[in-house]
mmCIF file of C-alpha atoms in Angstrom:
data_model
loop_
_atom_site.group_PDB
_atom_site.id
_atom_site.type_symbol
_atom_site.label_atom_id
_atom_site.label_comp_id
_atom_site.label_asym_id
_atom_site.label_seq_id
_atom_site.Cartn_x
_atom_site.Cartn_y
_atom_site.Cartn_z
ATOM 1 C CA MET A 1 -5.530 10.812 -3.134
ATOM 2 C CA ARG A 2 -5.652 13.474 -5.925
ATOM 3 C CA PRO A 3 -1.982 14.113 -8.308
ATOM 4 C CA THR A 4 -0.066 16.942 -7.041
ATOM 5 C CA ALA A 5 2.115 17.838 -9.899
ATOM 6 C CA THR A 6 1.091 18.045 -13.655
ATOM 7 C CA ARG A 7 3.473 17.524 -16.802
ATOM 8 C CA CYS A 8 3.485 21.453 -18.303
ATOM 9 C CA GLY A 9 1.923 22.815 -14.895
ATOM 10 C CA SER A 10 -1.451 23.365 -16.609
ATOM 11 C CA THR A 11 -4.961 21.899 -15.124
ATOM 12 C CA SER A 12 -6.910 23.323 -17.922
ATOM 13 C CA ARG A 13 -7.299 23.888 -22.023
ATOM 14 C CA THR A 14 -9.102 26.720 -24.149
ATOM 15 C CA GLY A 15 -12.453 25.689 -25.198
ATOM 16 C CA ARG A 16 -13.938 27.080 -28.351
ATOM 17 C CA SER A 17 -15.753 30.050 -26.931
ATOM 18 C CA GLY A 18 -12.297 30.877 -25.706
ATOM 19 C CA THR A 19 -13.452 29.895 -21.750
ATOM 20 C CA ARG A 20 -11.072 27.804 -19.997
ATOM 21 C CA THR A 21 -12.650 24.538 -19.468
ATOM 22 C CA PRO A 22 -11.526 21.319 -17.397
ATOM 23 C CA SER A 23 -10.639 18.149 -19.246
ATOM 24 C CA ALA A 24 -12.392 15.328 -19.283
ATOM 25 C CA GLY A 25 -10.659 11.951 -18.109
ATOM 26 C CA TRP A 26 -7.442 13.836 -16.644
ATOM 27 C CA PRO A 27 -7.410 13.722 -12.754
ATOM 28 C CA SER A 28 -6.267 17.249 -13.178
ATOM 29 C CA GLY A 29 -6.543 18.789 -16.667
ATOM 30 C CA ARG A 30 -5.039 17.141 -19.820
ATOM 31 C CA PRO A 31 -1.589 19.402 -20.347
ATOM 32 C CA THR A 32 -1.573 21.809 -22.632
ATOM 33 C CA CYS A 33 1.662 22.599 -23.631
ATOM 34 C CA GLY A 34 1.753 20.918 -27.255
ATOM 35 C CA SER A 35 3.374 22.107 -30.141
ATOM 36 C CA SER A 36 -0.238 23.383 -31.182
ATOM 37 C CA SER A 37 -0.773 25.146 -28.181
ATOM 38 C CA ARG A 38 -0.359 28.951 -27.234
ATOM 39 C CA ILE A 39 -1.296 29.140 -23.488
ATOM 40 C CA CYS A 40 2.620 27.762 -22.729
ATOM 41 C CA SER A 41 5.332 29.856 -24.401
ATOM 42 C CA ALA A 42 8.500 27.769 -25.820
ATOM 43 C CA ASP A 43 10.747 29.670 -22.953
ATOM 44 C CA ASP A 44 7.814 27.582 -20.501
ATOM 45 C CA ARG A 45 7.707 24.556 -22.237
ATOM 46 C CA GLY A 46 11.663 23.839 -22.623
ATOM 47 C CA SER A 47 11.878 24.342 -18.982
ATOM 48 C CA ARG A 48 9.141 22.312 -17.907
ATOM 49 C CA ARG A 49 10.494 19.290 -19.797
ATOM 50 C CA ARG A 50 13.754 19.797 -18.177
ATOM 51 C CA GLN A 51 11.991 19.940 -14.558
ATOM 52 C CA ASN A 52 10.002 16.849 -15.745
ATOM 53 C CA ALA A 53 12.844 15.084 -17.487
ATOM 54 C CA ARG A 54 13.090 12.354 -14.569
ATOM 55 C CA LEU A 55 9.298 11.564 -14.867
ATOM 56 C CA PRO A 56 7.715 8.461 -17.599
ATOM 57 C CA ILE A 57 6.082 9.631 -20.113
ATOM 58 C CA GLY A 58 2.345 10.322 -18.697
ATOM 59 C CA ALA A 59 2.994 9.442 -15.381
ATOM 60 C CA TRP A 60 0.848 11.542 -12.667
ATOM 61 C CA THR A 61 2.170 11.234 -9.111
ATOM 62 C CA VAL A 62 0.962 11.545 -5.585
ATOM 63 C CA LYS A 63 3.533 12.941 -3.332
ATOM 64 C CA LEU A 64 3.907 11.201 -0.047
ATOM 65 C CA GLU A 65 5.582 14.082 1.767
ATOM 66 C CA GLY A 66 3.856 15.435 4.602
ATOM 67 C CA ARG A 67 1.466 12.822 4.133
ATOM 68 C CA THR A 68 0.424 10.599 7.242
ATOM 69 C CA ALA A 69 0.171 6.963 6.859
ATOM 70 C CA LEU A 70 -0.725 3.860 8.852
ATOM 71 C CA VAL A 71 0.452 0.500 9.001
ATOM 72 C CA THR A 72 -0.707 -2.410 10.686
ATOM 73 C CA GLY A 73 2.332 -5.072 11.834
ATOM 74 C CA GLY A 74 4.665 -2.428 11.112
ATOM 75 C CA ALA A 75 6.465 -3.157 14.091
ATOM 76 C CA HIS A 76 8.974 -5.999 11.909
ATOM 77 C CA ARG A 77 9.718 -7.780 9.175
ATOM 78 C CA VAL A 78 7.850 -6.972 5.677
ATOM 79 C CA GLY A 79 5.499 -3.821 7.574
ATOM 80 C CA ALA A 80 8.718 -2.543 9.218
ATOM 81 C CA ARG A 81 10.083 -2.137 5.855
ATOM 82 C CA ILE A 82 7.139 -0.185 4.447
ATOM 83 C CA ALA A 83 6.986 1.850 7.425
ATOM 84 C CA LEU A 84 10.284 3.023 6.510
ATOM 85 C CA GLY A 85 10.110 3.029 3.081
ATOM 86 C CA LEU A 86 7.214 5.707 3.366
ATOM 87 C CA ALA A 87 9.105 7.927 5.832
ATOM 88 C CA GLU A 88 12.138 7.649 3.421
ATOM 89 C CA HIS A 89 9.406 9.057 0.901
ATOM 90 C CA GLY A 90 8.734 12.275 3.404
ATOM 91 C CA CYS A 91 5.691 10.324 4.842
ATOM 92 C CA ASN A 92 4.852 10.660 8.720
ATOM 93 C CA VAL A 93 3.964 6.806 9.923
ATOM 94 C CA VAL A 94 1.702 5.300 12.275
ATOM 95 C CA VAL A 95 3.461 2.064 13.440
ATOM 96 C CA HIS A 96 0.438 -0.331 14.751
ATOM 97 C CA PHE A 97 1.512 -3.613 16.600
ATOM 98 C CA HIS A 98 0.326 -6.262 18.999
ATOM 99 C CA GLN A 99 3.188 -8.039 20.791
ATOM 100 C CA ALA A 100 6.324 -6.933 19.376
ATOM 101 C CA ARG A 101 6.682 -3.631 21.324
ATOM 102 C CA ALA A 102 10.282 -3.404 21.266
ATOM 103 C CA GLU A 103 10.441 -3.671 17.741
ATOM 104 C CA ALA A 104 7.749 -1.024 17.676
ATOM 105 C CA GLU A 105 10.025 0.896 19.734
ATOM 106 C CA ASP A 106 12.999 0.547 17.299
ATOM 107 C CA THR A 107 11.101 1.016 14.349
ATOM 108 C CA THR A 108 9.495 3.796 15.112
ATOM 109 C CA ARG A 109 13.209 5.747 15.663
ATOM 110 C CA SER A 110 14.348 4.965 12.956
ATOM 111 C CA ILE A 111 11.351 6.664 11.444
ATOM 112 C CA ARG A 112 12.043 9.577 13.311
ATOM 113 C CA GLU A 113 15.431 9.261 12.036
ATOM 114 C CA ARG A 114 14.208 9.416 8.666
ATOM 115 C CA GLY A 115 12.955 13.253 9.909
ATOM 116 C CA VAL A 116 9.407 12.038 9.929
ATOM 117 C CA ARG A 117 7.188 11.795 12.533
ATOM 118 C CA ALA A 118 5.898 8.582 14.197
ATOM 119 C CA ALA A 119 4.049 7.278 16.690
ATOM 120 C CA GLN A 120 3.729 3.639 17.823
ATOM 121 C CA ILE A 121 0.193 2.357 18.572
ATOM 122 C CA GLN A 122 -1.038 -1.473 20.477
ATOM 123 C CA ALA A 123 -3.877 -2.923 19.645
ATOM 124 C CA ASP A 124 -5.148 -6.617 19.505
ATOM 125 C CA LEU A 125 -6.673 -6.710 15.554
ATOM 126 C CA ARG A 126 -8.389 -9.927 16.181
ATOM 127 C CA ASP A 127 -10.938 -8.326 18.280
ATOM 128 C CA PRO A 128 -13.595 -6.067 16.234
ATOM 129 C CA VAL A 129 -12.666 -3.138 19.707
ATOM 130 C CA GLY A 130 -9.249 -3.892 19.506
ATOM 131 C CA VAL A 131 -9.493 -2.200 15.759
ATOM 132 C CA ASP A 132 -11.894 0.761 16.890
ATOM 133 C CA HIS A 133 -9.127 1.586 19.787
ATOM 134 C CA LEU A 134 -6.530 1.846 16.841
ATOM 135 C CA PHE A 135 -8.498 4.451 14.706
ATOM 136 C CA ALA A 136 -9.203 6.134 18.537
ATOM 137 C CA GLU A 137 -5.918 6.647 19.010
ATOM 138 C CA VAL A 138 -4.890 7.717 15.398
ATOM 139 C CA ASP A 139 -8.003 10.321 15.630
ATOM 140 C CA ARG A 140 -5.497 11.303 18.937
ATOM 141 C CA LEU A 141 -3.009 12.048 17.128
ATOM 142 C CA GLY A 142 -4.413 14.872 15.044
ATOM 143 C CA TRP A 143 -2.195 14.039 12.292
ATOM 144 C CA GLY A 144 -4.925 13.024 9.572
ATOM 145 C CA LEU A 145 -5.029 9.751 7.459
ATOM 146 C CA ASP A 146 -4.138 9.339 3.997
ATOM 147 C CA VAL A 147 -2.821 5.981 3.518
ATOM 148 C CA LEU A 148 -3.875 3.011 4.906
ATOM 149 C CA VAL A 149 -1.457 -0.229 4.685
ATOM 150 C CA ASN A 150 -3.275 -3.635 5.673
ATOM 151 C CA SER A 151 -0.080 -5.376 7.112
ATOM 152 C CA ALA A 152 -0.776 -7.363 9.604
ATOM 153 C CA ALA A 153 -1.561 -11.385 9.272
ATOM 154 C CA VAL A 154 -0.516 -14.576 10.828
ATOM 155 C CA LEU A 155 1.537 -17.488 8.924
ATOM 156 C CA ALA A 156 -0.250 -20.615 10.445
ATOM 157 C CA PRO A 157 -0.009 -24.090 9.107
ATOM 158 C CA ALA A 158 -2.561 -26.740 9.686
ATOM 159 C CA ASP A 159 -4.257 -29.723 8.463
ATOM 160 C CA LEU A 160 -7.550 -28.731 6.035
ATOM 161 C CA LEU A 161 -9.667 -31.452 7.710
ATOM 162 C CA ALA A 162 -8.057 -31.555 11.507
ATOM 163 C CA ALA A 163 -8.371 -27.976 11.806
ATOM 164 C CA SER A 164 -10.718 -26.049 14.165
ATOM 165 C CA LEU A 165 -12.908 -23.528 14.376
ATOM 166 C CA ASP A 166 -10.264 -22.282 16.850
ATOM 167 C CA ASP A 167 -7.267 -22.507 14.246
ATOM 168 C CA TRP A 168 -9.753 -21.333 11.731
ATOM 169 C CA SER A 169 -10.843 -18.169 13.524
ATOM 170 C CA ALA A 170 -6.836 -17.639 14.581
ATOM 171 C CA THR A 171 -6.218 -16.571 10.822
ATOM 172 C CA ILE A 172 -9.551 -15.061 9.622
ATOM 173 C CA ASP A 173 -9.914 -13.089 12.454
ATOM 174 C CA LEU A 174 -6.441 -11.478 12.159
ATOM 175 C CA ASN A 175 -5.399 -11.900 8.096
ATOM 176 C CA LEU A 176 -9.134 -11.221 6.662
ATOM 177 C CA ARG A 177 -11.399 -9.959 9.544
ATOM 178 C CA ALA A 178 -9.521 -7.300 10.851
ATOM 179 C CA ALA A 179 -8.306 -5.987 7.330
ATOM 180 C CA PHE A 180 -11.979 -5.570 6.703
ATOM 181 C CA LEU A 181 -12.349 -3.538 9.749
ATOM 182 C CA CYS A 182 -9.685 -1.176 9.377
ATOM 183 C CA LEU A 183 -10.150 -0.691 5.615
ATOM 184 C CA GLN A 184 -13.848 0.162 6.081
ATOM 185 C CA ALA A 185 -12.681 2.776 9.463
ATOM 186 C CA ALA A 186 -10.027 4.005 7.638
ATOM 187 C CA ALA A 187 -11.952 4.747 4.212
ATOM 188 C CA ARG A 188 -14.683 6.299 6.729
ATOM 189 C CA ARG A 189 -12.294 9.029 7.655
ATOM 190 C CA MET A 190 -10.739 9.415 4.131
ATOM 191 C CA GLN A 191 -14.110 10.246 2.324
ATOM 192 C CA ALA A 192 -14.368 12.469 4.887
ATOM 193 C CA ARG A 193 -11.340 14.688 4.258
ATOM 194 C CA GLY A 194 -12.080 14.029 0.702
ATOM 195 C CA GLU A 195 -8.852 11.562 -0.860
ATOM 196 C CA GLY A 196 -7.319 8.381 0.552
ATOM 197 C CA VAL A 197 -5.152 5.326 -0.182
ATOM 198 C CA ILE A 198 -5.287 1.947 1.018
ATOM 199 C CA VAL A 199 -3.197 -1.024 0.188
ATOM 200 C CA ASN A 200 -3.743 -4.605 1.522
ATOM 201 C CA ILE A 201 -1.326 -6.976 1.628
ATOM 202 C CA SER A 202 -2.043 -10.409 0.191
ATOM 203 C CA ASP A 203 -0.087 -13.440 -0.888
ATOM 204 C CA VAL A 204 0.605 -15.337 -3.991
ATOM 205 C CA ALA A 205 -1.394 -18.329 -2.049
ATOM 206 C CA GLY A 206 -4.283 -16.340 -2.575
ATOM 207 C CA ARG A 207 -3.726 -17.164 -6.016
ATOM 208 C CA ARG A 208 -2.228 -20.729 -5.848
ATOM 209 C CA PRO A 209 -2.619 -22.094 -2.633
ATOM 210 C CA TRP A 210 -0.119 -23.985 0.211
ATOM 211 C CA ARG A 211 -0.879 -27.737 1.057
ATOM 212 C CA ARG A 212 -0.013 -27.172 3.987
ATOM 213 C CA TYR A 213 -1.516 -23.492 4.984
ATOM 214 C CA PRO A 214 -4.874 -24.229 3.531
ATOM 215 C CA ILE A 215 -6.930 -21.319 6.056
ATOM 216 C CA HIS A 216 -4.024 -18.441 5.162
ATOM 217 C CA SER A 217 -4.530 -19.233 1.306
ATOM 218 C CA ILE A 218 -8.314 -18.640 1.971
ATOM 219 C CA SER A 219 -7.647 -15.742 4.237
ATOM 220 C CA LYS A 220 -5.543 -14.426 1.214
ATOM 221 C CA ALA A 221 -7.732 -14.969 -1.576
ATOM 222 C CA GLY A 222 -10.600 -13.272 0.607
ATOM 223 C CA ILE A 223 -8.183 -10.183 0.342
ATOM 224 C CA ASP A 224 -7.858 -10.455 -3.580
ATOM 225 C CA MET A 225 -11.382 -9.973 -3.486
ATOM 226 C CA LEU A 226 -11.420 -7.331 -0.805
ATOM 227 C CA THR A 227 -8.923 -5.117 -2.773
ATOM 228 C CA ARG A 228 -11.092 -5.424 -5.862
ATOM 229 C CA VAL A 229 -14.766 -4.784 -4.250
ATOM 230 C CA ALA A 230 -13.772 -1.682 -1.988
ATOM 231 C CA ALA A 231 -11.568 -0.519 -4.974
ATOM 232 C CA LEU A 232 -15.065 -0.185 -7.129
ATOM 233 C CA ALA A 233 -17.050 0.912 -3.871
ATOM 234 C CA LEU A 234 -15.078 3.669 -2.998
ATOM 235 C CA ALA A 235 -13.849 4.980 -6.107
ATOM 236 C CA PRO A 236 -12.689 8.098 -7.085
ATOM 237 C CA THR A 237 -12.188 9.311 -3.231
ATOM 238 C CA VAL A 238 -10.175 6.611 -1.995
ATOM 239 C CA ARG A 239 -8.307 4.416 -4.089
ATOM 240 C CA VAL A 240 -7.695 0.608 -3.185
ATOM 241 C CA ASN A 241 -4.565 -1.757 -4.386
ATOM 242 C CA GLY A 242 -3.238 -4.500 -2.965
ATOM 243 C CA VAL A 243 0.580 -6.383 -3.410
ATOM 244 C CA ALA A 244 1.108 -10.173 -2.997
ATOM 245 C CA PRO A 245 4.441 -11.083 -1.563
ATOM 246 C CA GLY A 246 6.051 -14.154 -2.465
ATOM 247 C CA PRO A 247 9.024 -15.936 -0.851
ATOM 248 C CA VAL A 248 9.739 -12.963 0.961
ATOM 249 C CA GLU A 249 11.788 -12.944 4.643
ATOM 250 C CA LYS A 250 13.019 -16.471 5.744
ATOM 251 C CA PRO A 251 10.564 -17.988 8.186
ATOM 252 C CA ALA A 252 11.413 -18.349 11.410
ATOM 253 C CA GLY A 253 12.857 -22.583 11.823
ATOM 254 C CA MET A 254 13.441 -22.496 8.132
ATOM 255 C CA SER A 255 17.181 -23.501 7.685
ATOM 256 C CA ASP A 256 19.410 -21.315 5.116
ATOM 257 C CA GLU A 257 19.939 -24.242 2.843
ATOM 258 C CA ARG A 258 16.190 -24.489 2.056
ATOM 259 C CA TRP A 259 16.069 -20.723 1.584
ATOM 260 C CA ARG A 260 18.530 -20.740 -0.498
ATOM 261 C CA ALA A 261 16.981 -23.712 -2.270
ATOM 262 C CA ILE A 262 13.773 -21.898 -2.548
ATOM 263 C CA GLY A 263 15.711 -18.716 -3.875
ATOM 264 C CA ASP A 264 17.100 -20.644 -6.640
ATOM 265 C CA ALA A 265 13.640 -22.340 -7.826
ATOM 266 C CA LEU A 266 12.804 -18.549 -9.395
ATOM 267 C CA PRO A 267 13.046 -17.790 -12.408
ATOM 268 C CA LEU A 268 14.892 -14.716 -10.650
ATOM 269 C CA ARG A 269 17.134 -17.108 -8.479
ATOM 270 C CA ARG A 270 16.922 -15.251 -5.410
ATOM 271 C CA PRO A 271 14.198 -15.397 -2.450
ATOM 272 C CA GLY A 272 12.524 -12.351 -1.841
ATOM 273 C CA ARG A 273 13.794 -9.074 0.291
ATOM 274 C CA ALA A 274 11.144 -6.842 2.471
ATOM 275 C CA ALA A 275 12.496 -3.941 0.590
ATOM 276 C CA ASP A 276 11.176 -5.176 -2.789
ATOM 277 C CA VAL A 277 7.320 -5.490 -1.036
ATOM 278 C CA ALA A 278 8.304 -1.526 0.118
ATOM 279 C CA ALA A 279 8.662 -0.522 -3.166
ATOM 280 C CA ALA A 280 5.500 -1.813 -5.038
ATOM 281 C CA VAL A 281 3.572 -0.038 -1.667
ATOM 282 C CA ILE A 282 5.242 3.074 -2.498
ATOM 283 C CA PHE A 283 4.376 2.399 -6.185
ATOM 284 C CA LEU A 284 0.754 2.226 -6.127
ATOM 285 C CA ILE A 285 0.062 4.623 -3.729
ATOM 286 C CA GLU A 286 2.195 7.691 -6.102
ATOM 287 C CA ASN A 287 0.343 6.167 -8.940
ATOM 288 C CA ASP A 288 -2.682 7.676 -9.302
ATOM 289 C CA TYR A 289 -4.114 5.888 -12.136
ATOM 290 C CA LEU A 290 -4.327 2.395 -10.409
ATOM 291 C CA ILE A 291 -7.015 1.020 -9.111
ATOM 292 C CA GLY A 292 -8.442 -2.438 -7.976
ATOM 293 C CA GLU A 293 -5.285 -4.252 -8.783
ATOM 294 C CA THR A 294 -3.271 -6.806 -6.749
ATOM 295 C CA ILE A 295 0.347 -7.023 -7.962
ATOM 296 C CA PRO A 296 2.939 -9.593 -7.236
ATOM 297 C CA VAL A 297 6.041 -9.499 -6.071
ATOM 298 C CA ASP A 298 7.303 -13.508 -6.495
ATOM 299 C CA GLY A 299 10.396 -13.037 -8.267
ATOM 300 C CA GLY A 300 8.330 -14.987 -11.070
ATOM 301 C CA ASP A 301 6.789 -17.506 -9.190
ATOM 302 C CA ALA A 302 3.609 -17.226 -11.075
ATOM 303 C CA ILE A 303 4.834 -17.768 -14.354
ATOM 304 C CA ARG A 304 6.900 -20.681 -13.164
#
């Protein structure tokens, strides 16, 4: 997605011939309001400095307001928090769900309460037909598609040697194959529109395997490489990045005591929150110069 705001309000510079020519290397041109520039007046420069006082130096941002995002697995837990975070930034959101219809309805209602459009679409993404159905329904809405967040996933324990082909498929078909197919479908639409952003939700297990979850770890390592390969293939029209959460949202069946112990072992001394992941997703969408990166959101787990 192209930036919608620039510092100093200029997208060109004056060449030696006196004509205004685009500045190479900047998404919308290098700002020209420097101390040696005569294009902007001193009053203009002062006014624009005040307007952008809250922006970090060098920041080029993509505004989410009025955009449309699809969040797979967006009915509950981390996916729902991502969907709500996008809505809080003015983004219309399509919530995908498989079986969690009641949660999807609650999330969709909460999105609308934030003053943006929302829709929910049911689909089994383990089946390629379900992926086709999902994107056909997105097309039917007529909102376009600017952002895809690949969040749908399953976390299932397995024994590496005892695992069956069914065990393998149950995880790989959703965590990796469905993400690949959704990325393909979204990227084609984004290329036709001329811009777009995709964020894949990975896992720290993709970098440091979890003994009890070998297939899950393999699937997330695949997501990390999918992010890098797709970023290279789709740039500059479509930017692709990823987020790798650590211990976020207590798993069902885990005791509160065990969950606190996991958090206490981290450098930040707490487990993660879904809002931490949502903030990272929005950061990756809005920063127009980030591509092919998977950011760990793990409380320092990787540096212990």
